[in-house]
Every structure is written in structure tokens, then in C-alpha cells.
Coordinates of C-alpha atoms in Angstrom, one line a residue:
K1 CA 0.0 0.0 0.0
P2 CA 1.4 3.4 -0.9
L3 CA 2.5 5.7 1.9
Q4 CA 0.6 8.7 0.5
Y5 CA -2.9 7.0 0.6
V6 CA -5.0 5.1 3.1
V7 CA -6.7 2.0 1.6
D8 CA -9.6 0.6 3.5
E9 CA -11.0 -3.0 3.6
Q10 CA -13.3 -2.3 0.6
G11 CA -10.3 -1.2 -1.5
R12 CA -11.2 2.5 -1.4
W13 CA -8.4 5.0 -1.5
S14 CA -8.2 8.2 0.4
M15 CA -5.4 10.7 0.1
S16 CA -3.3 11.3 3.3
C17 CA -1.2 14.3 4.3
L18 CA 1.9 12.5 2.9
A19 CA 0.7 12.8 -0.7
C20 CA 2.0 16.3 -0.6
H21 CA 4.3 16.0 2.4
G22 CA 6.2 12.8 1.7
G23 CA 9.0 13.1 -0.8
Q24 CA 12.3 11.6 -2.0
V25 CA 15.9 13.0 -2.3
G26 CA 18.3 10.7 -4.1
E27 CA 17.5 7.2 -2.7
Q28 CA 16.0 8.6 0.6
V29 CA 12.3 8.7 1.2
L30 CA 11.6 11.4 3.8
P31 CA 8.3 11.8 5.6
G32 CA 7.7 15.6 5.9
L33 CA 9.6 16.4 2.7
P34 CA 7.6 18.2 0.0
N35 CA 6.7 15.7 -2.7
A36 CA 8.4 17.0 -5.9
H37 CA 6.8 14.1 -7.8
L38 CA 3.2 15.1 -7.0
A39 CA 1.0 14.9 -10.1
L40 CA -2.6 15.2 -8.9
Q41 CA -4.0 16.8 -12.1
D42 CA -2.5 14.0 -14.2
L43 CA -4.1 11.4 -11.8
M44 CA -7.5 13.0 -12.2
D45 CA -7.2 13.3 -15.9
D46 CA -6.2 9.6 -16.2
L47 CA -9.1 8.5 -14.0
A48 CA -11.5 10.4 -16.2
A49 CA -10.0 8.9 -19.4
L50 CA -10.2 5.4 -17.9
R51 CA -13.9 5.8 -17.0
K52 CA -14.5 7.0 -20.6
L53 CA -12.7 4.0 -22.0
Q54 CA -14.7 1.6 -19.8
G55 CA -18.0 3.2 -20.9
R56 CA -18.7 4.4 -17.3
P57 CA -20.5 7.7 -16.7
S58 CA -18.4 10.8 -15.8
L59 CA -18.4 11.9 -12.2
L60 CA -19.1 15.4 -10.9
G61 CA -15.4 15.6 -9.9
D62 CA -14.3 15.2 -13.6
A63 CA -15.9 18.6 -14.4
L64 CA -14.8 20.1 -11.1
W65 CA -11.1 19.4 -11.6
R66 CA -11.3 20.9 -15.1
S67 CA -12.4 24.2 -13.5
V68 CA -10.4 24.0 -10.3
P69 CA -6.9 23.0 -11.2
L70 CA -5.1 20.6 -8.9
G71 CA -1.7 21.7 -10.0
E72 CA -0.2 23.1 -13.2
T73 CA 3.3 21.7 -12.5
H74 CA 4.5 18.4 -11.1
G75 CA 5.4 18.8 -7.5
T76 CA 3.1 21.7 -6.7
T77 CA -0.5 22.0 -5.7
N78 CA -3.4 24.5 -5.5
A79 CA -4.0 23.4 -1.9
V80 CA -4.5 26.8 -0.5
M81 CA -7.5 27.5 -2.8
F82 CA -8.9 24.0 -1.9
S83 CA -9.1 25.1 1.8
V84 CA -10.5 28.5 0.9
A85 CA -13.2 27.0 -1.4
L86 CA -14.2 24.3 1.1
L87 CA -14.5 26.8 4.0
T88 CA -16.5 29.2 1.8
Y89 CA -19.4 26.6 1.9
R90 CA -19.5 26.4 5.7
D91 CA -20.9 28.5 8.5
K92 CA -18.9 29.3 11.6
D93 CA -19.9 25.9 13.1
L94 CA -18.7 24.2 9.9
N95 CA -22.2 23.2 8.8
V96 CA -22.5 23.1 5.0
V97 CA -24.2 26.2 3.6
L98 CA -24.5 27.9 0.2
P99 CA -22.9 31.3 -0.1
R100 CA -25.0 34.3 -1.0
E101 CA -23.0 34.8 -4.2
A102 CA -20.6 32.6 -6.2
P103 CA -17.1 33.0 -4.7
R104 CA -14.2 33.9 -6.9
F105 CA -10.9 32.2 -6.5
R106 CA -7.4 33.1 -7.8
H107 CA -5.9 29.7 -8.4
H108 CA -2.2 29.2 -8.0
D109 CA 0.4 26.5 -7.3
L110 CA 2.5 26.3 -4.1
D111 CA 5.4 24.0 -3.1
A112 CA 4.5 22.3 0.2
P113 CA 6.7 23.4 3.2
P114 CA 8.9 20.8 5.0
W115 CA 7.5 19.6 8.3
W116 CA 10.7 19.6 10.2
N117 CA 10.6 23.3 10.6
V118 CA 7.1 23.5 12.1
A119 CA 8.5 23.0 15.7
R120 CA 10.4 26.3 15.4
R121 CA 7.3 28.3 14.4
S122 CA 4.4 29.7 16.5
T123 CA 2.3 30.3 13.4
L124 CA 1.3 28.3 10.4
Y125 CA 1.3 28.8 6.6
L126 CA 3.3 31.0 4.3
D127 CA 2.2 34.3 5.7
G128 CA 1.9 33.0 9.3
F129 CA -1.8 34.1 9.3
T130 CA -2.9 31.7 12.1
P131 CA -1.5 30.6 15.5
K132 CA -0.1 27.0 15.4
A133 CA -2.7 24.5 16.6
H134 CA -4.2 21.2 15.5
R135 CA -7.6 22.5 14.3
P136 CA -6.1 24.6 11.4
L137 CA -4.8 21.3 9.9
M138 CA -8.3 20.0 9.7
Q139 CA -9.6 22.6 7.2
F140 CA -8.5 20.3 4.4
L141 CA -11.1 17.7 5.6
L142 CA -14.1 19.9 4.8
V143 CA -15.6 17.9 2.0
P144 CA -19.4 17.8 2.3
T145 CA -19.4 14.3 3.7
N146 CA -17.5 15.4 6.8
G147 CA -19.8 17.3 9.1
P148 CA -19.1 19.0 12.5
A149 CA -19.7 15.8 14.5
R150 CA -17.1 13.8 12.5
L151 CA -14.6 16.7 12.8
K152 CA -15.0 16.7 16.5
E153 CA -14.5 12.9 16.6
W154 CA -11.2 13.3 14.8
E155 CA -9.9 16.2 16.9
D156 CA -7.7 14.0 19.2
D157 CA -6.2 12.4 16.1
F158 CA -5.2 15.8 14.8
R159 CA -3.6 16.7 18.2
D160 CA -1.5 13.6 17.7
I161 CA -0.8 14.5 14.0
L162 CA 0.5 17.9 15.0
A163 CA 2.7 16.3 17.7
Y164 CA 4.1 14.0 15.1
I165 CA 4.7 16.8 12.7
E166 CA 6.6 18.7 15.4
S167 CA 8.7 15.7 16.1
V168 CA 10.0 15.3 12.6
K169 CA 13.7 16.2 12.4
A170 CA 15.6 17.7 9.5
P171 CA 17.7 15.2 7.5
R172 CA 21.4 15.4 7.4
W173 CA 23.4 16.0 4.2
P174 CA 24.1 12.5 3.0
F175 CA 26.8 13.2 0.3
E176 CA 30.4 14.1 0.6
A177 CA 30.9 16.8 3.3
P178 CA 31.7 20.3 2.1
D179 CA 35.0 21.8 3.0
V180 CA 35.1 22.7 6.7
G181 CA 36.9 26.0 6.1
L182 CA 34.4 27.1 3.4
V183 CA 31.5 26.1 5.7
Q184 CA 32.9 28.3 8.5
Q185 CA 33.3 31.2 6.1
G186 CA 29.7 30.7 4.9
K187 CA 28.4 30.6 8.5
A188 CA 30.0 34.0 9.1
V189 CA 28.5 35.5 5.9
F190 CA 25.1 33.9 6.6
E191 CA 24.9 35.2 10.2
R192 CA 25.8 38.7 8.9
A193 CA 23.5 38.8 5.9
C194 CA 20.7 36.2 6.3
A195 CA 20.2 35.3 9.9
S196 CA 18.0 38.3 10.8
C197 CA 15.2 36.8 8.7
H198 CA 16.1 33.0 8.7
G199 CA 17.6 32.5 12.2
T200 CA 20.7 31.0 13.5
Y201 CA 21.5 27.3 13.9
G202 CA 23.3 25.0 16.3
E203 CA 23.4 25.3 20.1
G204 CA 21.6 28.5 21.2
G205 CA 20.1 29.1 17.7
R206 CA 17.4 31.8 17.4
Y207 CA 14.6 32.3 15.0
A208 CA 12.6 35.6 14.9
E209 CA 9.7 34.3 12.7
R210 CA 10.0 37.6 10.8
R211 CA 7.3 38.6 8.4
V212 CA 9.0 40.3 5.4
P213 CA 6.9 42.9 3.6
I214 CA 6.0 41.7 0.1
D215 CA 7.4 44.8 -1.6
Q216 CA 10.8 44.3 0.1
L217 CA 10.8 40.6 -0.6
G218 CA 9.8 41.0 -4.2
T219 CA 8.7 37.4 -4.8
D220 CA 5.5 36.4 -6.6
R221 CA 2.5 38.3 -5.2
L222 CA -0.3 36.0 -6.3
R223 CA -0.4 33.9 -3.0
F224 CA -0.2 37.2 -1.1
E225 CA -3.2 38.6 -2.9
S226 CA -5.3 35.5 -3.4
I227 CA -6.8 35.2 0.1
V228 CA -8.8 38.4 0.7
P229 CA -9.6 39.7 4.2
A230 CA -13.3 38.6 4.0
Q231 CA -12.1 35.0 3.4
R232 CA -9.7 35.2 6.3
R233 CA -12.5 36.5 8.6
I234 CA -14.6 33.4 7.8
Y235 CA -11.8 31.3 9.1
A236 CA -11.0 33.6 12.1
D237 CA -14.6 33.4 13.4
S238 CA -15.1 29.7 13.0
W239 CA -14.7 26.5 15.0
L240 CA -11.2 26.1 13.5
T241 CA -10.0 28.8 15.8
G242 CA -12.3 27.9 18.7
Y243 CA -14.3 31.0 17.7
D244 CA -11.3 33.1 18.8
P245 CA -9.9 35.4 16.1
T246 CA -7.1 36.6 18.4
G247 CA -3.8 36.1 16.6
V248 CA -5.3 35.6 13.2
V249 CA -3.8 38.0 10.7
V250 CA -6.7 39.3 8.6
E251 CA -4.7 41.9 6.7
T252 CA -1.2 40.6 6.1
T253 CA 1.8 42.5 4.9
G254 CA 4.0 39.8 3.4
Y255 CA 5.5 36.3 3.9
V256 CA 7.2 34.8 6.9
A257 CA 10.9 34.0 6.3
P258 CA 11.1 30.3 7.0
P259 CA 13.7 28.4 9.1
L260 CA 16.3 26.7 6.9
A261 CA 17.1 23.5 8.6
G262 CA 17.3 20.7 6.0
I263 CA 17.0 23.2 3.2
W264 CA 19.4 21.1 1.0
A265 CA 16.6 18.5 0.8
S266 CA 13.5 20.7 0.2
A267 CA 14.2 21.8 -3.4
P268 CA 12.7 23.4 -5.4
Y269 CA 12.8 26.9 -3.7
L270 CA 10.7 29.9 -3.0
H271 CA 7.1 29.4 -1.9
N272 CA 5.9 28.4 -5.4
G273 CA 8.8 26.0 -6.2
S274 CA 10.1 28.1 -9.1
V275 CA 13.8 27.9 -8.4
P276 CA 15.4 24.4 -8.8
T277 CA 18.6 24.7 -6.7
L278 CA 20.2 26.6 -3.9
W279 CA 22.8 27.8 -6.4
H280 CA 20.1 29.4 -8.5
L281 CA 18.5 30.9 -5.4
L282 CA 21.9 32.6 -4.6
H283 CA 22.3 33.7 -8.3
P284 CA 19.0 35.4 -9.2
D285 CA 20.2 36.4 -12.6
Q286 CA 20.8 32.7 -13.5
R287 CA 17.4 31.4 -12.6
P288 CA 15.9 29.6 -15.7
K289 CA 12.7 30.9 -17.3
A290 CA 11.4 27.4 -18.1
W291 CA 12.9 24.2 -16.8
R292 CA 12.2 20.5 -16.0
R293 CA 13.9 18.2 -13.5
A294 CA 15.7 15.0 -14.2
P295 CA 13.9 11.8 -13.2
A296 CA 14.3 10.6 -9.6
P297 CA 16.6 9.7 -7.9
A298 CA 18.8 12.4 -9.7
Y299 CA 20.0 15.1 -7.3
D300 CA 22.4 18.0 -8.1
V301 CA 25.0 17.6 -5.4
R302 CA 27.1 20.5 -6.7
R303 CA 24.3 23.1 -6.8
G304 CA 22.2 21.6 -4.0
G305 CA 18.7 20.8 -5.4
L306 CA 16.9 19.3 -8.3
E307 CA 19.0 18.2 -11.2
V308 CA 17.7 20.3 -14.2
L309 CA 17.3 18.0 -17.2
E310 CA 16.4 20.8 -19.7
Q311 CA 15.8 24.5 -19.6
A312 CA 14.6 27.0 -22.2
E313 CA 13.4 30.5 -22.8
A314 CA 9.8 29.2 -22.9
V315 CA 8.0 25.8 -22.6
P316 CA 8.0 24.0 -26.0
A317 CA 4.6 24.2 -27.8
G318 CA 2.4 21.2 -28.6
L319 CA 3.1 19.1 -25.6
D320 CA 0.6 16.7 -24.0
G321 CA -0.7 17.4 -20.5
W322 CA 1.8 15.2 -18.6
T323 CA 4.8 16.5 -20.5
R324 CA 3.7 20.1 -20.3
R325 CA 3.2 19.8 -16.5
S326 CA 6.7 18.3 -16.2
W327 CA 8.0 21.8 -17.1
F328 CA 8.0 24.7 -14.7
D329 CA 7.0 27.8 -16.6
T330 CA 7.9 31.0 -14.6
S331 CA 6.0 33.2 -17.0
K332 CA 2.6 31.9 -15.7
P333 CA 0.7 33.8 -13.0
G334 CA 1.8 32.8 -9.5
K335 CA 4.9 31.0 -10.8
S336 CA 7.5 33.8 -11.1
A337 CA 11.0 33.1 -10.0
G338 CA 11.7 36.7 -9.3
G339 CA 12.4 38.3 -6.0
H340 CA 14.5 37.4 -3.0
L341 CA 17.4 39.4 -4.6
F342 CA 19.3 39.8 -1.3
P343 CA 22.2 37.5 -2.5
Q344 CA 23.1 40.0 -5.1
A345 CA 24.8 42.0 -2.3
L346 CA 27.3 39.1 -1.8
A347 CA 30.5 38.5 -3.7
P348 CA 30.9 35.3 -5.7
A349 CA 33.1 33.7 -3.1
E350 CA 30.7 34.6 -0.4
K351 CA 27.9 32.9 -2.3
D352 CA 30.0 29.8 -2.7
A353 CA 30.6 29.8 1.1
V354 CA 27.0 30.3 2.0
L355 CA 26.0 27.5 -0.2
A356 CA 28.4 25.2 1.5
Y357 CA 27.1 26.3 4.9
L358 CA 23.4 25.8 3.9
L359 CA 24.2 22.1 3.0
T360 CA 25.1 21.5 6.6
L361 CA 21.9 22.8 8.3

């Protein structure tokens, strides 16, 4: 049975959290690692095609997934909009209701965050909009068949799930160790240039959980703009917060700079997965406009990240769905590889040293 799904006695499959949060680096399978092989849209397309070949009727979901994309690139998902859409059809007690008007959603793909950094945070999600607790994790269960009574039954399970997530440790660099002297140089540069946002590591390490204004950060704005204050208030006033909006950020200013433990494993980078390696993150002018990764278990040891099989100025035309989604197209809305230009202030030798240091976190 696959790790990413639960299969019951009747042979019915249900997706688990590990579908998005269980990945592979080289030969290692790592629970809590973003799944860079995720291909949910292809799965749904194939199931719809299979039903057609078998002469079976289409399901409501077949039409739904054509209007609500599951992911435009392998390894990324539209998960944030799933949760927004599901909560839009609930009242504050999580009973199913119809909204007064058809909601509008700005669909976009994200790269799932690694679990091993959750323990260092007091808030959840890219913009840190809600205090860390078990109930926020349950919003992804809000399909119509799960009512308030069932959610309450599962609450203790999700307390355990959050405890498990917080217990996951960052993996250690498994390849040849970088030069010790270079690592020490990189640590000094990192603590001078990067630590105020991303924290310090080792004994006595500190992390400020700093929210960086979007205009200063400069990365893609679509995630920042996609959840409007009215949608955030629906969440803030609901059972998911215990009807306590205290601490929920209704009007956000930017994204929270994440901790970087195990960053060598969590490629691709930026919140939308638009940058394939740490080297590209440190060299903004070299980030590819369109790229696709080499098949697993390939890993770029030199650059620290996904091995790029092919890159181009634009995605080739005339591709089938699977092949098109194997390319990352940074020209699409929500998928820009721009921003986080802070490494431009570093000298080339300093960038090499910081890269060596990042591999040791």
C-alpha cells in the first residue's frame, strides 16, 4: 500500500497528508519532505479517461477538476485554494451552507513546506496568518461528507498528528561533506547577511519568525493577494480557531521567512517551487525561465537541489498534458522566479561559502 494513501477494507483509496508532504531525495524517502513528484492533475485526468474507455459515466469531480486546477506543474498544488473553497461553503460551526454569491478564486500553485521546521514556528502557513494549533490542519477535511460531528470525533487524532509533525527532524546532508573552512566562512556570511530573517543554527540558535513585507521581498505576489480579508475572517470566526480570532492575521503585509534546517533537501525553492537549486537561489540572474527536472533519484550535489534536465526561454509548444506539467513555466501567473534578490549583495566567493554552509543545516 502506498504511503501517501489510506486503503480501506473495501479497497477504497483516500489521500493522506503524505501525498504532498512525503518526498524523496536521491535514494532517501523522507516523511515531511515536499513531494516533488506530485501529479494530482494527471491522476484525475487519467481516471476520467479510464472511465470513458470503460464506458462508465463521468463523475461530478471530472468537471470540477477541469475548472479547479489541482496543479499546473508536477510537485506543486493548488492546496490553499482548496481550503478557501471548502470553507466558503461552511458556516462558523462548519455546517454546509450555500454562499450568498458565487465565490471567486485566484488559483495558483505552491510548493509544500517541510514539516521539520514546524516546531520552530508559533504560526502556520506561508504568511503566518494563524497561530499554530491542531484545528487549522483540519480545514483540508471539509468535503461535504465530513460534518461538524465527524470533525470533533477526529480532533484528538489531529492533536497527535500535530505532535508527530513537530517531532520530525531535518535530514542530514548524505553526500560528501563540504570543505570545513568554506563552511565556517559561509556561516559568518550567513549570520551577517541572512540570519536576521532566517535565524541561527546550532546550540543557542534563534529564530525571529519575521514577516517580510512583500514589496521588500519581491517574490511572486499571487499567493499574497489571493486570500482576501473577507475569506480570512470566515476562518477567524469559525470552529477552526475555537471562535477566537485573536492572533489571526486578517490583513497581512508579506510572507514569513522560514527556518532553513534541512534546506538542502527541500528543493525546489521559493514558496511556489520556481527555483530548482540553492545555487540558483543565490544567483538570481541565472534562474531559468522554463525548466524541467531530471527523473528521480537524480540530485544536483554541486548546486544543492533538483537536477535540471532541460531549460529553455519558454516551454515548447504542442506538448501533451503530462509533459507540459513536467516543465516549470515561470511566465505563468503565480509562478514567477523573481524576488529574494538579497544574495546580489554578496561577492561570488561569499555565495559559494553560504551554499556550503546551507548544506550542513
